[in-house]
Amino acid sequence: MQQDAVIIGGGFAGLSAAYILARARRHVTIIDSGTPRNRFAAHSHGVLALDGKSGLEILADARAQLTAYPTVTFLNGEAYAAQGSIDDFHVDVAGHEPIATRRLLLSGGIEDRLPDIPGLNERWGKTVLHCPYCHGYEIGGGPIGVLSTQPMSAHQAAVVADWGDVTLFTNGMPEPDEETLALLERRKVSLQPGAVDVIEAGTCDRLRVRLKSGRTFDVKALFVAADLHRRGTIAESLGCTLTETPAGMIIATDTVKATSVAGVYAAGDNARAFGNITLVSADGVMAGLGMHQSLMFSGHS
C-alpha cells in the first residue's frame, strides 16, 4: 500500500514528524537502523522535563508511544536509495520490497567524524564532548580543553569558558586573527600551540592531552567540533540542494523543512549546522506540519 510518508531515520526529528502525521491519521513508515547520532552519550541534558535521561531511553519511549497509532509502521533497516517524484516516490531498503510513498522525509544518517588522534573516539560522548550546553554543567568547573579543528573552534573555546578554565589546543590550525585573540583574552582562554599526539588517561579521572613536543596537559574534559558526515547519497540522487556550513554539508530546507525537490523534506542533524534534542525535535514537528499541509492541498488529499 502506498504510504502518505516514509521517514528515513527514526531519531528525534523523524519520530517528532511521525507524531504529527500519525495524529492526522496519515499512513507513515519509519525506516531506522538503530544507530542514532547521540548514542555515545550516556545522558541527555537541557531537555525540558527529561534532564539526565538517556537519549536512547527517550527514543525507546517515543517508539513505544507511536506504536499505539494504527497508521504507523516501523521497519528496521537502512534505506540505500530513493527515486521518483512528488506523490510517487519509491524507497529501497536492504532485505525488503521497495516502499511506495507520496512524501519523503530525510531525517537520519549523520555521523560525527573526529580528527585522527588516538584516544579521541573511545572517549566520545563521555569526556570528549561537542556541546557545552549539553554537558558543560556536569563537568563542575576546573581545567577544560578545546581542540581546534576549524576556524570556529576559537569561538567554541570562548563559549566553553563559562564552564571552566579553558585551554585552546590549536593543533596546527592557523592562529586566530587579532579580533578573535582579543576575545579569547577577555574570556581568559589560554592558547596552546603545537600538534596533539594522543589523548590518554591522566590523574584523578582526567584526560591527558599529549603534544608531539612531549608536553602534557591534564583536563577534566575536551571539547571537539566534529565534522558532520552523511551516510549514503539519497539526498544527492534525488537532486536536493546542499549547503556548506563550518561543520560540513547539510541539506538546504525552507521554514517547513521542505527541500528543493517537491515532496522531499529534511529535518534534524542532516539539515541544520547546530543541533540538540530539542532543536531537531522541533525540526521534525515543522517537517510533519509541512508534509501534512502538502498532502492536504495537493489536489488528491
GROMACS .gro file of C-alpha atoms in nm:
model
  301
    1MET     CA    1   0.000   0.000   0.000
    2GLN     CA    2   0.130   0.344  -0.087
    3GLN     CA    3   0.224   0.540   0.225
    4ASP     CA    4   0.146   0.904   0.284
    5ALA     CA    5   0.501   0.948   0.412
    6VAL     CA    6   0.818   0.747   0.451
    7ILE     CA    7   1.056   0.873   0.717
    8ILE     CA    8   1.419   0.768   0.673
    9GLY     CA    9   1.572   0.791   1.020
   10GLY     CA   10   1.389   0.720   1.345
   11GLY     CA   11   1.573   0.964   1.568
   12PHE     CA   12   1.430   1.267   1.744
   13ALA     CA   13   1.346   1.455   1.423
   14GLY     CA   14   1.194   1.157   1.247
   15LEU     CA   15   0.979   1.045   1.540
   16SER     CA   16   0.859   1.401   1.605
   17ALA     CA   17   0.743   1.426   1.244
   18ALA     CA   18   0.577   1.085   1.273
   19TYR     CA   19   0.372   1.203   1.573
   20ILE     CA   20   0.225   1.491   1.371
   21LEU     CA   21   0.136   1.269   1.076
   22ALA     CA   22   0.006   0.982   1.290
   23ARG     CA   23  -0.228   1.213   1.477
   24ALA     CA   24  -0.360   1.330   1.140
   25ARG     CA   25  -0.432   0.961   1.067
   26ARG     CA   26  -0.180   0.951   0.784
   27HIS     CA   27  -0.006   0.625   0.693
   28VAL     CA   28   0.361   0.652   0.786
   29THR     CA   29   0.653   0.409   0.763
   30ILE     CA   30   0.963   0.486   0.970
   31ILE     CA   31   1.283   0.324   0.848
   32ASP     CA   32   1.553   0.314   1.114
   33SER     CA   33   1.887   0.137   1.152
   34GLY     CA   34   1.904   0.184   1.531
   35THR     CA   35   2.220   0.397   1.525
   36PRO     CA   36   2.120   0.749   1.642
   37ARG     CA   37   2.393   1.009   1.637
   38ASN     CA   38   2.385   1.070   2.013
   39ARG     CA   39   2.402   0.702   2.115
   40PHE     CA   40   2.750   0.757   2.259
   41ALA     CA   41   2.623   0.996   2.528
   42ALA     CA   42   2.508   0.825   2.848
   43HIS     CA   43   2.275   1.110   2.943
   44SER     CA   44   2.092   1.397   2.779
   45HIS     CA   45   2.075   1.738   2.943
   46GLY     CA   46   1.878   2.055   2.886
   47VAL     CA   47   1.578   1.863   2.750
   48LEU     CA   48   1.263   2.003   2.910
   49ALA     CA   49   1.136   1.770   3.188
   50LEU     CA   50   1.380   1.494   3.079
   51ASP     CA   51   1.708   1.622   3.221
   52GLY     CA   52   1.959   1.343   3.273
   53LYS     CA   53   1.760   1.076   3.091
   54SER     CA   54   1.939   0.865   2.833
   55GLY     CA   55   1.875   0.968   2.474
   56LEU     CA   56   1.826   0.602   2.383
   57GLU     CA   57   1.568   0.570   2.659
   58ILE     CA   58   1.380   0.877   2.535
   59LEU     CA   59   1.372   0.732   2.183
   60ALA     CA   60   1.253   0.393   2.313
   61ASP     CA   61   0.967   0.561   2.499
   62ALA     CA   62   0.872   0.760   2.188
   63ARG     CA   63   0.870   0.448   1.971
   64ALA     CA   64   0.654   0.265   2.223
   65GLN     CA   65   0.404   0.551   2.229
   66LEU     CA   66   0.394   0.572   1.849
   67THR     CA   67   0.302   0.205   1.820
   68ALA     CA   68  -0.038   0.297   1.967
   69TYR     CA   69  -0.121   0.472   1.639
   70PRO     CA   70  -0.254   0.216   1.390
   71THR     CA   71  -0.126   0.402   1.083
   72VAL     CA   72   0.240   0.390   1.191
   73THR     CA   73   0.476   0.113   1.077
   74PHE     CA   74   0.835   0.066   1.193
   75LEU     CA   75   1.086  -0.100   0.963
   76ASN     CA   76   1.428  -0.193   1.098
   77GLY     CA   77   1.690  -0.146   0.832
   78GLU     CA   78   1.878   0.106   0.623
   79ALA     CA   79   1.738   0.279   0.318
   80TYR     CA   80   2.001   0.286   0.047
   81ALA     CA   81   1.818   0.454  -0.243
   82ALA     CA   82   1.509   0.654  -0.333
   83GLN     CA   83   1.370   0.771  -0.664
   84GLY     CA   84   1.057   0.921  -0.815
   85SER     CA   85   0.871   1.247  -0.780
   86ILE     CA   86   0.600   1.402  -0.564
   87ASP     CA   87   0.312   1.159  -0.495
   88ASP     CA   88   0.514   0.874  -0.649
   89PHE     CA   89   0.840   0.804  -0.462
   90HIS     CA   90   0.988   0.460  -0.409
   91VAL     CA   91   1.234   0.383  -0.130
   92ASP     CA   92   1.471   0.085  -0.143
   93VAL     CA   93   1.556  -0.087   0.185
   94ALA     CA   94   1.803  -0.376   0.213
   95GLY     CA   95   1.615  -0.705   0.251
   96HIS     CA   96   1.271  -0.556   0.184
   97GLU     CA   97   1.042  -0.475  -0.105
   98PRO     CA   98   1.055  -0.112  -0.225
   99ILE     CA   99   0.812   0.116  -0.041
  100ALA     CA  100   0.585   0.349  -0.236
  101THR     CA  101   0.511   0.686  -0.076
  102ARG     CA  102   0.368   1.027  -0.157
  103ARG     CA  103   0.608   1.224   0.063
  104LEU     CA  104   0.959   1.156   0.189
  105LEU     CA  105   1.143   1.282   0.497
  106LEU     CA  106   1.522   1.253   0.526
  107SER     CA  107   1.598   1.264   0.897
  108GLY     CA  108   1.891   1.037   0.968
  109GLY     CA  109   2.225   0.903   0.857
  110ILE     CA  110   2.451   1.154   1.031
  111GLU     CA  111   2.781   1.053   1.190
  112ASP     CA  112   3.045   1.258   1.372
  113ARG     CA  113   3.393   1.227   1.224
  114LEU     CA  114   3.666   1.310   1.474
  115PRO     CA  115   4.026   1.402   1.399
  116ASP     CA  116   4.259   1.105   1.362
  117ILE     CA  117   4.413   1.136   1.708
  118PRO     CA  118   4.449   0.822   1.923
  119GLY     CA  119   4.227   0.828   2.230
  120LEU     CA  120   3.951   1.053   2.094
  121ASN     CA  121   3.698   0.804   1.958
  122GLU     CA  122   3.681   0.576   2.261
  123ARG     CA  123   3.607   0.874   2.488
  124TRP     CA  124   3.349   1.035   2.257
  125GLY     CA  125   3.031   1.121   2.447
  126LYS     CA  126   3.197   1.064   2.784
  127THR     CA  127   3.486   1.304   2.839
  128VAL     CA  128   3.540   1.407   2.476
  129LEU     CA  129   3.236   1.623   2.404
  130HIS     CA  130   3.090   1.860   2.147
  131CYS     CA  131   2.828   2.077   2.321
  132PRO     CA  132   2.886   2.271   2.645
  133TYR     CA  133   2.514   2.344   2.674
  134CYS     CA  134   2.451   1.968   2.683
  135HIS     CA  135   2.739   1.860   2.907
  136GLY     CA  136   2.922   2.162   3.048
  137TYR     CA  137   2.739   2.188   3.381
  138GLU     CA  138   2.824   1.831   3.479
  139ILE     CA  139   3.198   1.894   3.441
  140GLY     CA  140   3.183   2.112   3.752
  141GLY     CA  141   3.443   2.370   3.655
  142GLY     CA  142   3.821   2.337   3.652
  143PRO     CA  143   4.055   2.281   3.357
  144ILE     CA  144   3.880   2.214   3.024
  145GLY     CA  145   4.037   2.172   2.682
  146VAL     CA  146   3.907   2.266   2.339
  147LEU     CA  147   4.068   2.101   2.038
  148SER     CA  148   4.088   2.325   1.732
  149THR     CA  149   3.951   2.154   1.421
  150GLN     CA  150   3.812   2.452   1.224
  151PRO     CA  151   3.814   2.835   1.232
  152MET     CA  152   3.504   2.837   1.458
  153SER     CA  153   3.688   2.640   1.727
  154ALA     CA  154   3.816   2.965   1.878
  155HIS     CA  155   3.457   3.082   1.916
  156GLN     CA  156   3.373   2.746   2.074
  157ALA     CA  157   3.654   2.796   2.325
  158ALA     CA  158   3.522   3.142   2.414
  159VAL     CA  159   3.178   2.991   2.481
  160VAL     CA  160   3.312   2.696   2.683
  161ALA     CA  161   3.492   2.943   2.911
  162ASP     CA  162   3.166   2.989   3.103
  163TRP     CA  163   3.206   2.631   3.230
  164GLY     CA  164   3.571   2.625   3.339
  165ASP     CA  165   3.930   2.732   3.278
  166VAL     CA  166   3.981   2.675   2.908
  167THR     CA  167   4.290   2.592   2.708
  168LEU     CA  168   4.253   2.602   2.330
  169PHE     CA  169   4.485   2.347   2.167
  170THR     CA  170   4.548   2.490   1.819
  171ASN     CA  171   4.671   2.151   1.685
  172GLY     CA  172   4.833   2.300   1.376
  173MET     CA  173   4.544   2.531   1.284
  174PRO     CA  174   4.633   2.889   1.192
  175GLU     CA  175   4.647   3.132   1.484
  176PRO     CA  176   4.324   3.330   1.524
  177ASP     CA  177   4.310   3.686   1.394
  178GLU     CA  178   4.362   3.985   1.624
  179GLU     CA  179   3.991   4.035   1.695
  180THR     CA  180   3.950   3.671   1.793
  181LEU     CA  181   4.266   3.677   2.004
  182ALA     CA  182   4.124   3.977   2.190
  183LEU     CA  183   3.802   3.785   2.250
  184LEU     CA  184   3.994   3.485   2.385
  185GLU     CA  185   4.192   3.714   2.615
  186ARG     CA  186   3.872   3.871   2.750
  187ARG     CA  187   3.732   3.524   2.809
  188LYS     CA  188   4.057   3.417   2.982
  189VAL     CA  189   4.119   3.137   2.733
  190SER     CA  190   4.479   3.014   2.715
  191LEU     CA  191   4.622   2.936   2.372
  192GLN     CA  192   4.842   2.629   2.340
  193PRO     CA  193   5.016   2.585   2.003
  194GLY     CA  194   5.155   2.261   1.873
  195ALA     CA  195   5.013   1.942   1.723
  196VAL     CA  196   4.832   1.699   1.954
  197ASP     CA  197   4.982   1.350   1.953
  198VAL     CA  198   4.746   1.143   2.172
  199ILE     CA  199   4.467   1.168   2.430
  200GLU     CA  200   4.533   0.937   2.725
  201ALA     CA  201   4.433   0.879   3.085
  202GLY     CA  202   4.551   1.146   3.326
  203THR     CA  203   4.537   1.174   3.703
  204CYS     CA  204   4.216   1.186   3.911
  205ASP     CA  205   3.989   1.067   3.624
  206ARG     CA  206   4.114   1.343   3.397
  207LEU     CA  207   4.229   1.334   3.037
  208ARG     CA  208   4.587   1.398   2.943
  209VAL     CA  209   4.646   1.585   2.621
  210ARG     CA  210   4.992   1.498   2.498
  211LEU     CA  211   5.151   1.717   2.232
  212LYS     CA  212   5.401   1.588   1.979
  213SER     CA  213   5.656   1.806   2.157
  214GLY     CA  214   5.611   1.586   2.467
  215ARG     CA  215   5.430   1.847   2.678
  216THR     CA  216   5.121   1.724   2.859
  217PHE     CA  217   4.810   1.892   2.997
  218ASP     CA  218   4.550   1.731   3.225
  219VAL     CA  219   4.191   1.844   3.167
  220LYS     CA  220   3.855   1.728   3.300
  221ALA     CA  221   3.703   1.721   2.952
  222LEU     CA  222   3.794   1.802   2.594
  223PHE     CA  223   3.550   1.971   2.356
  224VAL     CA  224   3.582   1.897   1.985
  225ALA     CA  225   3.382   2.027   1.689
  226ALA     CA  226   3.342   1.709   1.485
  227ASP     CA  227   3.280   1.703   1.110
  228LEU     CA  228   2.928   1.603   1.010
  229HIS     CA  229   2.926   1.307   0.773
  230ARG     CA  230   2.609   1.197   0.592
  231ARG     CA  231   2.585   0.825   0.524
  232GLY     CA  232   2.460   0.742   0.179
  233THR     CA  233   2.373   0.961  -0.119
  234ILE     CA  234   1.992   0.963  -0.122
  235ALA     CA  235   1.967   1.342  -0.099
  236GLU     CA  236   2.210   1.388  -0.390
  237SER     CA  237   2.042   1.123  -0.605
  238LEU     CA  238   1.703   1.289  -0.557
  239GLY     CA  239   1.855   1.624  -0.658
  240CYS     CA  240   1.826   1.803  -0.322
  241THR     CA  241   2.029   2.121  -0.294
  242LEU     CA  242   2.306   2.106  -0.034
  243THR     CA  243   2.461   2.395   0.154
  244GLU     CA  244   2.801   2.424   0.318
  245THR     CA  245   2.843   2.504   0.688
  246PRO     CA  246   3.151   2.513   0.915
  247ALA     CA  247   3.055   2.164   1.034
  248GLY     CA  248   3.005   2.016   0.687
  249MET     CA  249   2.747   1.989   0.408
  250ILE     CA  250   2.379   1.986   0.506
  251ILE     CA  251   2.054   1.964   0.309
  252ALA     CA  252   1.905   2.305   0.232
  253THR     CA  253   1.546   2.348   0.354
  254ASP     CA  254   1.283   2.619   0.393
  255THR     CA  255   1.087   2.713   0.706
  256VAL     CA  256   0.872   2.398   0.695
  257LYS     CA  257   1.178   2.181   0.619
  258ALA     CA  258   1.094   2.129   0.250
  259THR     CA  259   1.397   2.068   0.031
  260SER     CA  260   1.450   2.197  -0.323
  261VAL     CA  261   1.276   1.880  -0.453
  262ALA     CA  262   0.895   1.884  -0.438
  263GLY     CA  263   0.765   1.628  -0.189
  264VAL     CA  264   1.102   1.572  -0.018
  265TYR     CA  265   1.164   1.712   0.330
  266ALA     CA  266   1.469   1.704   0.555
  267ALA     CA  267   1.491   1.753   0.931
  268GLY     CA  268   1.740   1.707   1.212
  269ASP     CA  269   2.117   1.700   1.204
  270ASN     CA  270   2.136   1.649   0.828
  271ALA     CA  271   1.953   1.978   0.774
  272ARG     CA  272   2.100   2.210   1.040
  273ALA     CA  273   2.453   2.313   1.131
  274PHE     CA  274   2.395   2.301   1.507
  275GLY     CA  275   2.152   2.074   1.683
  276ASN     CA  276   2.045   1.916   2.007
  277ILE     CA  277   1.748   1.702   2.103
  278THR     CA  278   1.514   1.997   2.146
  279LEU     CA  279   1.613   2.171   1.822
  280VAL     CA  280   1.600   1.863   1.598
  281SER     CA  281   1.270   1.756   1.756
  282ALA     CA  282   1.129   2.097   1.668
  283ASP     CA  283   1.259   2.050   1.313
  284GLY     CA  284   1.069   1.722   1.297
  285VAL     CA  285   0.748   1.889   1.412
  286MET     CA  286   0.784   2.153   1.140
  287ALA     CA  287   0.853   1.884   0.879
  288GLY     CA  288   0.547   1.689   0.992
  289LEU     CA  289   0.332   2.001   0.962
  290GLY     CA  290   0.481   2.083   0.623
  291MET     CA  291   0.420   1.734   0.486
  292HIS     CA  292   0.065   1.722   0.619
  293GLN     CA  293  -0.021   2.061   0.469
  294SER     CA  294   0.132   1.949   0.140
  295LEU     CA  295  -0.076   1.630   0.139
  296MET     CA  296  -0.392   1.820   0.229
  297PHE     CA  297  -0.364   2.071  -0.051
  298SER     CA  298  -0.216   1.851  -0.320
  299GLY     CA  299  -0.545   1.811  -0.510
  300HIS     CA  300  -0.596   1.447  -0.410
  301SER     CA  301  -0.563   1.453  -0.031
   0.00000   0.00000   0.00000
